[in-house]
PDB file of C-alpha atoms in Angstrom:
ATOM      1  CA  THR W 397     -14.419  29.648 -10.699  1.00  0.00           C
ATOM      2  CA  ALA W 398     -10.972  30.650  -9.489  1.00  0.00           C
ATOM      3  CA  ILE W 399     -10.549  33.161 -12.317  1.00  0.00           C
ATOM      4  CA  GLY W 400     -13.996  34.602 -11.600  1.00  0.00           C
ATOM      5  CA  ALA W 401     -13.196  34.996  -7.906  1.00  0.00           C
ATOM      6  CA  LEU W 402      -9.845  36.627  -8.686  1.00  0.00           C
ATOM      7  CA  THR W 403     -11.465  39.011 -11.157  1.00  0.00           C
ATOM      8  CA  THR W 404     -14.082  40.019  -8.596  1.00  0.00           C
ATOM      9  CA  LYS W 405     -11.402  40.624  -5.977  1.00  0.00           C
ATOM     10  CA  ALA W 406      -9.332  42.646  -8.447  1.00  0.00           C
ATOM     11  CA  ILE W 407     -12.266  44.893  -9.340  1.00  0.00           C
ATOM     12  CA  GLU W 408     -13.241  45.355  -5.695  1.00  0.00           C
ATOM     13  CA  GLY W 409      -9.650  46.157  -4.732  1.00  0.00           C
ATOM     14  CA  TYR W 410      -9.237  48.685  -7.519  1.00  0.00           C
ATOM     15  CA  ALA W 411     -12.633  50.278  -6.851  1.00  0.00           C
ATOM     16  CA  ALA W 412     -11.660  50.775  -3.209  1.00  0.00           C
ATOM     17  CA  GLN W 413      -8.279  52.112  -4.300  1.00  0.00           C
ATOM     18  CA  GLU W 414      -9.902  54.727  -6.556  1.00  0.00           C
ATOM     19  CA  GLN W 415     -11.965  56.047  -3.651  1.00  0.00           C
ATOM     20  CA  LEU W 416      -9.062  56.004  -1.224  1.00  0.00           C
ATOM     21  CA  VAL W 417      -6.725  57.802  -3.626  1.00  0.00           C
ATOM     22  CA  GLY W 418      -9.440  60.418  -4.068  1.00  0.00           C
ATOM     23  CA  GLY W 419      -9.552  60.917  -0.311  1.00  0.00           C
ATOM     24  CA  VAL W 420      -5.765  61.229  -0.130  1.00  0.00           C
ATOM     25  CA  GLU W 421      -5.787  63.784  -2.960  1.00  0.00           C
ATOM     26  CA  THR W 422      -8.462  65.810  -1.175  1.00  0.00           C
ATOM     27  CA  LEU W 423      -6.494  65.876   2.076  1.00  0.00           C
ATOM     28  CA  PHE W 424      -2.905  66.149   0.879  1.00  0.00           C
ATOM     29  CA  LYS W 425      -3.390  67.947  -2.449  1.00  0.00           C
ATOM     30  CA  THR W 426       0.038  68.431  -4.121  1.00  0.00           C
ATOM     31  CA  SER W 427       1.653  66.041  -1.619  1.00  0.00           C
ATOM     32  CA  SER W 428      -0.753  63.188  -2.385  1.00  0.00           C
ATOM     33  CA  ASP W 429       1.812  61.401  -4.554  1.00  0.00           C
ATOM     34  CA  THR W 430       4.114  61.168  -1.534  1.00  0.00           C
ATOM     35  CA  VAL W 431       1.386  59.493   0.506  1.00  0.00           C
ATOM     36  CA  VAL W 432       0.531  57.085  -2.325  1.00  0.00           C
ATOM     37  CA  GLY W 433       4.226  56.247  -2.642  1.00  0.00           C
ATOM     38  CA  TYR W 434       4.404  55.380   1.049  1.00  0.00           C
ATOM     39  CA  ALA W 435       1.204  53.350   0.642  1.00  0.00           C
ATOM     40  CA  ASN W 436       2.765  51.308  -2.160  1.00  0.00           C
ATOM     41  CA  ASP W 437       5.754  50.475   0.057  1.00  0.00           C
ATOM     42  CA  ALA W 438       3.646  49.767   3.150  1.00  0.00           C
ATOM     43  CA  TYR W 439       3.612  46.006   2.473  1.00  0.00           C
ATOM     44  CA  LYS W 440       7.212  45.879   3.765  1.00  0.00           C
ATOM     45  CA  THR W 441       7.331  48.920   6.094  1.00  0.00           C
ATOM     46  CA  ALA W 442       3.984  48.612   7.883  1.00  0.00           C
ATOM     47  CA  GLY W 443       2.672  45.159   6.964  1.00  0.00           C
ATOM     48  CA  MET W 444      -0.280  46.744   5.162  1.00  0.00           C
ATOM     49  CA  SER W 445      -1.622  46.771   1.640  1.00  0.00           C
ATOM     50  CA  ALA W 446      -1.710  50.122  -0.132  1.00  0.00           C
ATOM     51  CA  ASN W 447      -5.474  50.290   0.422  1.00  0.00           C
ATOM     52  CA  GLU W 448      -5.148  49.557   4.143  1.00  0.00           C
ATOM     53  CA  TYR W 449      -2.478  52.245   4.453  1.00  0.00           C
ATOM     54  CA  MET W 450      -4.577  54.879   2.696  1.00  0.00           C
ATOM     55  CA  GLU W 451      -7.680  53.950   4.686  1.00  0.00           C
ATOM     56  CA  THR W 452      -5.691  54.399   7.901  1.00  0.00           C
ATOM     57  CA  VAL W 453      -4.074  57.658   6.851  1.00  0.00           C
ATOM     58  CA  THR W 454      -7.356  59.301   5.866  1.00  0.00           C
ATOM     59  CA  SER W 455      -8.878  58.431   9.247  1.00  0.00           C
ATOM     60  CA  PHE W 456      -6.689  60.890  11.165  1.00  0.00           C
ATOM     61  CA  SER W 457      -5.036  63.209   8.658  1.00  0.00           C
ATOM     62  CA  ALA W 458      -7.579  66.029   8.906  1.00  0.00           C
ATOM     63  CA  SER W 459      -6.557  66.532  12.542  1.00  0.00           C
ATOM     64  CA  LEU W 460      -2.889  66.080  11.684  1.00  0.00           C
ATOM     65  CA  LEU W 461      -3.048  68.712   8.952  1.00  0.00           C
ATOM     66  CA  ALA W 462      -4.881  71.128  11.244  1.00  0.00           C
ATOM     67  CA  SER W 463      -2.140  70.759  13.858  1.00  0.00           C
ATOM     68  CA  MET W 464       0.509  71.454  11.193  1.00  0.00           C
ATOM     69  CA  ASN W 465      -1.079  74.551   9.648  1.00  0.00           C
ATOM     70  CA  ASN W 466      -2.058  72.517   6.563  1.00  0.00           C
ATOM     71  CA  ASP W 467       1.564  71.910   5.570  1.00  0.00           C
ATOM     72  CA  THR W 468       0.731  68.926   3.360  1.00  0.00           C
ATOM     73  CA  ALA W 469       4.351  67.963   2.632  1.00  0.00           C
ATOM     74  CA  ALA W 470       5.301  67.814   6.315  1.00  0.00           C
ATOM     75  CA  ALA W 471       2.011  66.099   7.191  1.00  0.00           C
ATOM     76  CA  ALA W 472       2.641  63.370   4.601  1.00  0.00           C
ATOM     77  CA  GLU W 473       5.930  62.542   6.325  1.00  0.00           C
ATOM     78  CA  LYS W 474       4.402  62.718   9.809  1.00  0.00           C
ATOM     79  CA  ALA W 475       1.489  60.512   8.782  1.00  0.00           C
ATOM     80  CA  ASN W 476       3.930  57.857   7.600  1.00  0.00           C
ATOM     81  CA  VAL W 477       5.724  57.994  10.954  1.00  0.00           C
ATOM     82  CA  ALA W 478       2.389  57.539  12.742  1.00  0.00           C
ATOM     83  CA  ILE W 479       1.339  54.541  10.671  1.00  0.00           C
ATOM     84  CA  THR W 480       4.677  52.735  10.928  1.00  0.00           C
ATOM     85  CA  ASP W 481       4.647  53.411  14.676  1.00  0.00           C
ATOM     86  CA  MET W 482       1.186  51.835  14.904  1.00  0.00           C
ATOM     87  CA  SER W 483       2.377  48.747  13.073  1.00  0.00           C
ATOM     88  CA  ASP W 484       5.624  48.520  15.040  1.00  0.00           C
ATOM     89  CA  ASN W 485       3.701  48.732  18.310  1.00  0.00           C
ATOM     90  CA  ALA W 486       1.279  45.999  17.221  1.00  0.00           C
ATOM     91  CA  ASN W 487       4.147  43.715  16.213  1.00  0.00           C
ATOM     92  CA  LYS W 488       6.256  44.313  19.310  1.00  0.00           C
ATOM     93  CA  MET W 489       3.486  44.319  21.910  1.00  0.00           C
ATOM     94  CA  GLY W 490       1.182  41.742  20.294  1.00  0.00           C
ATOM     95  CA  THR W 491      -1.818  44.082  20.330  1.00  0.00           C
ATOM     96  CA  ASP W 492      -4.443  43.987  17.586  1.00  0.00           C
ATOM     97  CA  ILE W 493      -3.546  46.891  15.320  1.00  0.00           C
ATOM     98  CA  SER W 494      -7.189  48.005  15.168  1.00  0.00           C
ATOM     99  CA  LEU W 495      -6.980  48.853  18.889  1.00  0.00           C
ATOM    100  CA  ILE W 496      -3.898  50.955  18.251  1.00  0.00           C
ATOM    101  CA  GLN W 497      -5.529  52.677  15.279  1.00  0.00           C
ATOM    102  CA  ASN W 498      -8.541  53.439  17.477  1.00  0.00           C
ATOM    103  CA  ALA W 499      -6.213  54.981  20.058  1.00  0.00           C
ATOM    104  CA  TYR W 500      -4.578  57.240  17.463  1.00  0.00           C
ATOM    105  CA  ASN W 501      -7.999  58.238  16.115  1.00  0.00           C
ATOM    106  CA  GLY W 502      -8.972  59.104  19.683  1.00  0.00           C
ATOM    107  CA  PHE W 503      -5.872  61.271  20.114  1.00  0.00           C
ATOM    108  CA  ALA W 504      -7.000  63.219  17.034  1.00  0.00           C
ATOM    109  CA  LYS W 505     -10.123  64.163  19.036  1.00  0.00           C
ATOM    110  CA  GLN W 506      -8.111  64.795  22.231  1.00  0.00           C
ATOM    111  CA  ASN W 507      -9.557  61.603  23.694  1.00  0.00           C
ATOM    112  CA  TYR W 508      -6.832  59.774  25.573  1.00  0.00           C
ATOM    113  CA  THR W 509      -8.855  56.930  27.115  1.00  0.00           C
ATOM    114  CA  MET W 510      -7.213  54.360  24.843  1.00  0.00           C
ATOM    115  CA  LEU W 511      -3.608  55.444  25.466  1.00  0.00           C
ATOM    116  CA  ASP W 512      -3.051  52.262  27.459  1.00  0.00           C
ATOM    117  CA  ASN W 513      -3.738  50.244  24.257  1.00  0.00           C
ATOM    118  CA  LEU W 514      -0.177  51.121  23.234  1.00  0.00           C
ATOM    119  CA  LYS W 515       1.264  49.351  26.321  1.00  0.00           C
ATOM    120  CA  LEU W 516       3.940  51.994  26.776  1.00  0.00           C
ATOM    121  CA  GLY W 517       3.406  52.266  30.523  1.00  0.00           C
ATOM    122  CA  TYR W 518       0.826  55.057  30.389  1.00  0.00           C
ATOM    123  CA  GLY W 519      -2.785  54.837  31.541  1.00  0.00           C
ATOM    124  CA  GLY W 520      -5.788  55.994  29.565  1.00  0.00           C
ATOM    125  CA  THR W 521      -6.245  59.495  30.971  1.00  0.00           C
ATOM    126  CA  GLN W 522      -5.312  63.038  29.993  1.00  0.00           C
ATOM    127  CA  GLU W 523      -3.048  63.190  33.051  1.00  0.00           C
ATOM    128  CA  GLU W 524      -1.204  60.114  31.847  1.00  0.00           C
ATOM    129  CA  MET W 525      -0.881  61.633  28.372  1.00  0.00           C
ATOM    130  CA  GLN W 526       0.761  64.621  30.056  1.00  0.00           C
ATOM    131  CA  ARG W 527       3.399  62.188  31.279  1.00  0.00           C
ATOM    132  CA  LEU W 528       4.595  61.970  27.691  1.00  0.00           C
ATOM    133  CA  ASP W 529       6.841  64.770  28.907  1.00  0.00           C
ATOM    134  CA  ASP W 530       9.152  61.769  29.289  1.00  0.00           C
ATOM    135  CA  ALA W 531       9.673  62.204  25.547  1.00  0.00           C
ATOM    136  CA  SER W 532      10.796  65.791  26.126  1.00  0.00           C
ATOM    137  CA  LYS W 533      13.516  64.552  28.456  1.00  0.00           C
ATOM    138  CA  LEU W 534      14.716  62.185  25.746  1.00  0.00           C
ATOM    139  CA  SER W 535      14.601  64.583  22.810  1.00  0.00           C
ATOM    140  CA  GLY W 536      14.973  67.992  24.424  1.00  0.00           C
ATOM    141  CA  ILE W 537      11.824  69.138  22.599  1.00  0.00           C
ATOM    142  CA  LYS W 538       8.734  70.403  24.431  1.00  0.00           C
ATOM    143  CA  TYR W 539       5.529  68.659  23.307  1.00  0.00           C
ATOM    144  CA  ASP W 540       1.998  70.034  23.522  1.00  0.00           C
ATOM    145  CA  ILE W 541      -0.557  67.225  23.838  1.00  0.00           C
ATOM    146  CA  SER W 542      -3.276  69.478  22.416  1.00  0.00           C
ATOM    147  CA  SER W 543      -1.388  69.254  19.105  1.00  0.00           C
ATOM    148  CA  TYR W 544      -1.935  65.966  17.293  1.00  0.00           C
ATOM    149  CA  SER W 545       1.410  66.376  15.524  1.00  0.00           C
ATOM    150  CA  ASP W 546       3.192  66.688  18.871  1.00  0.00           C
ATOM    151  CA  VAL W 547       1.420  63.591  20.208  1.00  0.00           C
ATOM    152  CA  VAL W 548       2.653  61.592  17.195  1.00  0.00           C
ATOM    153  CA  ASP W 549       6.202  62.884  17.724  1.00  0.00           C
ATOM    154  CA  ALA W 550       6.185  62.157  21.449  1.00  0.00           C
ATOM    155  CA  ILE W 551       4.959  58.584  20.991  1.00  0.00           C
ATOM    156  CA  HIS W 552       7.597  58.036  18.297  1.00  0.00           C
ATOM    157  CA  VAL W 553      10.368  59.196  20.656  1.00  0.00           C
ATOM    158  CA  VAL W 554       9.159  56.907  23.462  1.00  0.00           C
ATOM    159  CA  GLN W 555       8.798  53.903  21.152  1.00  0.00           C
ATOM    160  CA  THR W 556      12.264  54.478  19.730  1.00  0.00           C
ATOM    161  CA  GLU W 557      13.714  54.582  23.242  1.00  0.00           C
ATOM    162  CA  MET W 558      11.912  51.306  24.051  1.00  0.00           C
ATOM    163  CA  GLY W 559      13.305  49.574  20.948  1.00  0.00           C
ATOM    164  CA  ILE W 560       9.931  49.328  19.208  1.00  0.00           C
ATOM    165  CA  THR W 561      10.631  51.491  16.152  1.00  0.00           C
ATOM    166  CA  GLY W 562      11.519  49.571  12.986  1.00  0.00           C
ATOM    167  CA  THR W 563      10.326  46.151  14.157  1.00  0.00           C
ATOM    168  CA  THR W 564       7.775  45.705  11.353  1.00  0.00           C
ATOM    169  CA  ALA W 565      10.313  46.238   8.579  1.00  0.00           C
ATOM    170  CA  LYS W 566      12.799  43.992  10.371  1.00  0.00           C
ATOM    171  CA  GLU W 567      10.256  41.201  10.864  1.00  0.00           C
ATOM    172  CA  ALA W 568       9.145  41.499   7.225  1.00  0.00           C
ATOM    173  CA  SER W 569      12.648  40.524   6.161  1.00  0.00           C
ATOM    174  CA  THR W 570      13.772  38.160   8.928  1.00  0.00           C
ATOM    175  CA  THR W 571      10.794  36.254  10.402  1.00  0.00           C
ATOM    176  CA  ILE W 572       8.279  33.829   8.951  1.00  0.00           C
ATOM    177  CA  GLU W 573       5.222  35.563  10.404  1.00  0.00           C
ATOM    178  CA  GLY W 574       6.414  39.031   9.380  1.00  0.00           C
ATOM    179  CA  SER W 575       7.382  37.990   5.869  1.00  0.00           C
ATOM    180  CA  VAL W 576       4.080  36.151   5.336  1.00  0.00           C
ATOM    181  CA  SER W 577       2.215  39.294   6.390  1.00  0.00           C
ATOM    182  CA  SER W 578       4.301  41.327   3.941  1.00  0.00           C
ATOM    183  CA  MET W 579       3.649  38.781   1.182  1.00  0.00           C
ATOM    184  CA  SER W 580      -0.101  38.875   1.855  1.00  0.00           C
ATOM    185  CA  SER W 581      -0.116  42.667   1.523  1.00  0.00           C
ATOM    186  CA  ALA W 582       1.976  42.512  -1.666  1.00  0.00           C
ATOM    187  CA  TRP W 583      -0.552  40.000  -3.038  1.00  0.00           C
ATOM    188  CA  ASP W 584      -3.453  42.362  -2.278  1.00  0.00           C
ATOM    189  CA  ASN W 585      -1.620  45.151  -4.103  1.00  0.00           C
ATOM    190  CA  TRP W 586      -0.938  42.857  -7.076  1.00  0.00           C
ATOM    191  CA  VAL W 587      -4.566  41.749  -7.330  1.00  0.00           C
ATOM    192  CA  ALA W 588      -5.877  45.329  -7.194  1.00  0.00           C
ATOM    193  CA  GLY W 589      -3.312  46.277  -9.847  1.00  0.00           C
ATOM    194  CA  MET W 590      -4.767  43.711 -12.241  1.00  0.00           C
ATOM    195  CA  ALA W 591      -7.821  45.922 -12.718  1.00  0.00           C
ATOM    196  CA  ASP W 592      -5.853  49.183 -13.000  1.00  0.00           C
ATOM    197  CA  SER W 593      -4.750  49.970 -16.539  1.00  0.00           C
ATOM    198  CA  GLU W 594      -2.345  52.614 -15.207  1.00  0.00           C
ATOM    199  CA  ALA W 595      -0.722  50.446 -12.531  1.00  0.00           C
ATOM    200  CA  ASN W 596       3.005  49.707 -12.697  1.00  0.00           C
ATOM    201  CA  PHE W 597       2.233  46.013 -12.901  1.00  0.00           C
ATOM    202  CA  SER W 598       5.828  44.938 -13.434  1.00  0.00           C
ATOM    203  CA  GLN W 599       6.759  46.665 -10.143  1.00  0.00           C
ATOM    204  CA  LEU W 600       3.808  45.076  -8.343  1.00  0.00           C
ATOM    205  CA  THR W 601       4.870  41.678  -9.675  1.00  0.00           C
ATOM    206  CA  SER W 602       8.473  42.259  -8.639  1.00  0.00           C
ATOM    207  CA  ASN W 603       7.327  43.230  -5.131  1.00  0.00           C
ATOM    208  CA  LEU W 604       5.221  40.077  -4.876  1.00  0.00           C
ATOM    209  CA  VAL W 605       7.968  37.782  -6.149  1.00  0.00           C
ATOM    210  CA  ASP W 606      10.540  39.356  -3.801  1.00  0.00           C
ATOM    211  CA  SER W 607       8.189  38.905  -0.854  1.00  0.00           C
ATOM    212  CA  ILE W 608       7.627  35.239  -1.747  1.00  0.00           C
ATOM    213  CA  VAL W 609      11.379  34.676  -2.009  1.00  0.00           C
ATOM    214  CA  THR W 610      11.785  36.232   1.450  1.00  0.00           C
ATOM    215  CA  VAL W 611       9.142  33.924   2.926  1.00  0.00           C
ATOM    216  CA  VAL W 612      10.834  30.875   1.386  1.00  0.00           C
ATOM    217  CA  GLY W 613      14.200  32.007   2.726  1.00  0.00           C
ATOM    218  CA  ASN W 614      12.833  32.469   6.238  1.00  0.00           C
TER     219      ASN W 614
END
């Protein structure tokens, strides 16, 4: 029964992965490998499985690419900043990450009503989003809130100033809750890899074992 359940989960995980990789390839074209690479490391940087990372990135990347003149290489890097910022905010502020993801998806449509989900001291209005000029004072760069790329940059600057940036990766290595979350994501990656004949299974196994060792240590 256990083997049957594991096999089913492996097939489901790999089937979802095939679709998600296809979406990433459609959006990021020659830079898709960069995104997939970040997805594979997301278990320790964002507390997400590779599938969760790719599902999140495809939800807003069309708007991100449009705001960056379809520069797929730059957008791949910016998307990774956005996703790690989402995770860092959820970990630091204790907010359900789905609420933060919804906020970022709203920003992609120039809908700022969920800005207060980030708990950065800004209300959920366009006028409050304009107050992200605070980020300009910190970085010396002028941000345009009509550009999704600029919104991502501005939030990153504010979160860095508030000491939020990097908390997910730190918790994954130093706290019980963070390391268990990382281990769970590494497990999901390992299970999906069981059904993928082209997966680097030794690397997936190494990631899982390392994450377990970290949990035991914490």
